[in-house]
PDB file of C-alpha atoms in Angstrom:
ATOM      1  CA  MET M   1      95.658  69.131 167.529  1.00  0.00           C
ATOM      2  CA  LEU M   2      97.485  67.987 164.419  1.00  0.00           C
ATOM      3  CA  LEU M   3      97.707  70.496 161.583  1.00  0.00           C
ATOM      4  CA  THR M   4      98.436  69.067 158.159  1.00  0.00           C
ATOM      5  CA  LEU M   5      99.480  70.073 154.672  1.00  0.00           C
ATOM      6  CA  VAL M   6      97.140  68.773 151.983  1.00  0.00           C
ATOM      7  CA  VAL M   7      97.711  68.513 148.239  1.00  0.00           C
ATOM      8  CA  VAL M   8      94.274  68.759 146.650  1.00  0.00           C
ATOM      9  CA  GLY M   9      95.399  68.185 143.053  1.00  0.00           C
ATOM     10  CA  LYS M  10      92.690  68.535 140.407  1.00  0.00           C
ATOM     11  CA  ALA M  11      89.483  69.098 142.382  1.00  0.00           C
ATOM     12  CA  LYS M  12      85.864  68.791 141.290  1.00  0.00           C
ATOM     13  CA  LYS M  13      83.762  71.519 142.919  1.00  0.00           C
ATOM     14  CA  PHE M  14      80.204  70.653 143.944  1.00  0.00           C
ATOM     15  CA  THR M  15      77.619  73.325 144.776  1.00  0.00           C
ATOM     16  CA  GLN M  16      74.863  70.837 145.660  1.00  0.00           C
ATOM     17  CA  GLU M  17      74.967  68.165 148.366  1.00  0.00           C
ATOM     18  CA  THR M  18      76.555  64.907 147.183  1.00  0.00           C
ATOM     19  CA  THR M  19      76.520  62.054 149.707  1.00  0.00           C
ATOM     20  CA  ASP M  20      77.202  58.933 147.627  1.00  0.00           C
ATOM     21  CA  LEU M  21      80.836  59.449 146.569  1.00  0.00           C
ATOM     22  CA  ILE M  22      83.390  56.842 147.618  1.00  0.00           C
ATOM     23  CA  SER M  23      86.048  58.131 145.221  1.00  0.00           C
ATOM     24  CA  PRO M  24      86.568  61.309 143.214  1.00  0.00           C
ATOM     25  CA  PRO M  25      84.922  61.582 139.795  1.00  0.00           C
ATOM     26  CA  LYS M  26      86.995  60.234 136.891  1.00  0.00           C
ATOM     27  CA  GLY M  27      89.803  62.642 136.029  1.00  0.00           C
ATOM     28  CA  TYR M  28      89.857  64.300 139.472  1.00  0.00           C
ATOM     29  CA  ASP M  29      91.978  63.808 142.592  1.00  0.00           C
ATOM     30  CA  SER M  30      89.602  65.281 145.159  1.00  0.00           C
ATOM     31  CA  VAL M  31      86.284  67.042 145.623  1.00  0.00           C
ATOM     32  CA  ILE M  32      85.386  70.392 147.144  1.00  0.00           C
ATOM     33  CA  ASP M  33      81.989  71.026 148.713  1.00  0.00           C
ATOM     34  CA  ALA M  34      81.141  74.665 148.072  1.00  0.00           C
ATOM     35  CA  ILE M  35      77.469  74.627 149.024  1.00  0.00           C
ATOM     36  CA  PRO M  36      76.187  78.168 149.616  1.00  0.00           C
ATOM     37  CA  ASP M  37      74.852  78.810 153.163  1.00  0.00           C
ATOM     38  CA  PHE M  38      75.780  75.250 154.281  1.00  0.00           C
ATOM     39  CA  LEU M  39      79.334  75.700 155.537  1.00  0.00           C
ATOM     40  CA  GLN M  40      81.150  78.900 156.424  1.00  0.00           C
ATOM     41  CA  CYS M  41      84.058  77.790 154.231  1.00  0.00           C
ATOM     42  CA  ASP M  42      84.664  75.293 151.443  1.00  0.00           C
ATOM     43  CA  GLU M  43      85.467  71.720 152.517  1.00  0.00           C
ATOM     44  CA  ALA M  44      87.978  69.621 150.564  1.00  0.00           C
ATOM     45  CA  VAL M  45      87.928  65.815 150.577  1.00  0.00           C
ATOM     46  CA  VAL M  46      91.001  63.951 149.336  1.00  0.00           C
ATOM     47  CA  TYR M  47      90.885  60.224 148.653  1.00  0.00           C
ATOM     48  CA  ASN M  48      94.616  59.484 148.682  1.00  0.00           C
ATOM     49  CA  SER M  49      96.284  59.433 152.106  1.00  0.00           C
ATOM     50  CA  ASN M  50      99.637  60.155 150.410  1.00  0.00           C
ATOM     51  CA  ALA M  51      98.296  63.655 149.670  1.00  0.00           C
ATOM     52  CA  ILE M  52      98.222  64.490 153.405  1.00  0.00           C
ATOM     53  CA  ALA M  53     101.284  65.162 155.542  1.00  0.00           C
ATOM     54  CA  PRO M  54     101.442  66.141 159.227  1.00  0.00           C
ATOM     55  CA  ALA M  55     103.085  69.532 159.625  1.00  0.00           C
ATOM     56  CA  TRP M  56     102.569  70.826 163.170  1.00  0.00           C
ATOM     57  CA  LEU M  57     101.499  69.439 166.535  1.00  0.00           C
ATOM     58  CA  VAL M  58      99.646  72.004 168.643  1.00  0.00           C
ATOM     59  CA  MET M  59      99.340  71.212 172.342  1.00  0.00           C
ATOM     60  CA  TYR M  60      97.080  73.137 174.720  1.00  0.00           C
ATOM     61  CA  GLY M  61      97.267  73.019 178.482  1.00  0.00           C
ATOM     62  CA  SER M  62      97.961  75.062 181.594  1.00  0.00           C
ATOM     63  CA  GLY M  63     101.145  73.138 182.441  1.00  0.00           C
ATOM     64  CA  LEU M  64     103.069  74.006 179.294  1.00  0.00           C
TER      65      LEU M  64
END
């Protein structure tokens, strides 16, 4: 499992389902889905891969 650090920047929060976005709204860097009763936690979507950096590699197994 790869755990990452993510810079969200200025995020637009949506409380209703939005399925047609291919980029963040003008003036925003990312979007956050905060739909009540849909997810157990908010979900952030960033559109710039430079905003994501690998931080830790977690390996599971009985031989470690």
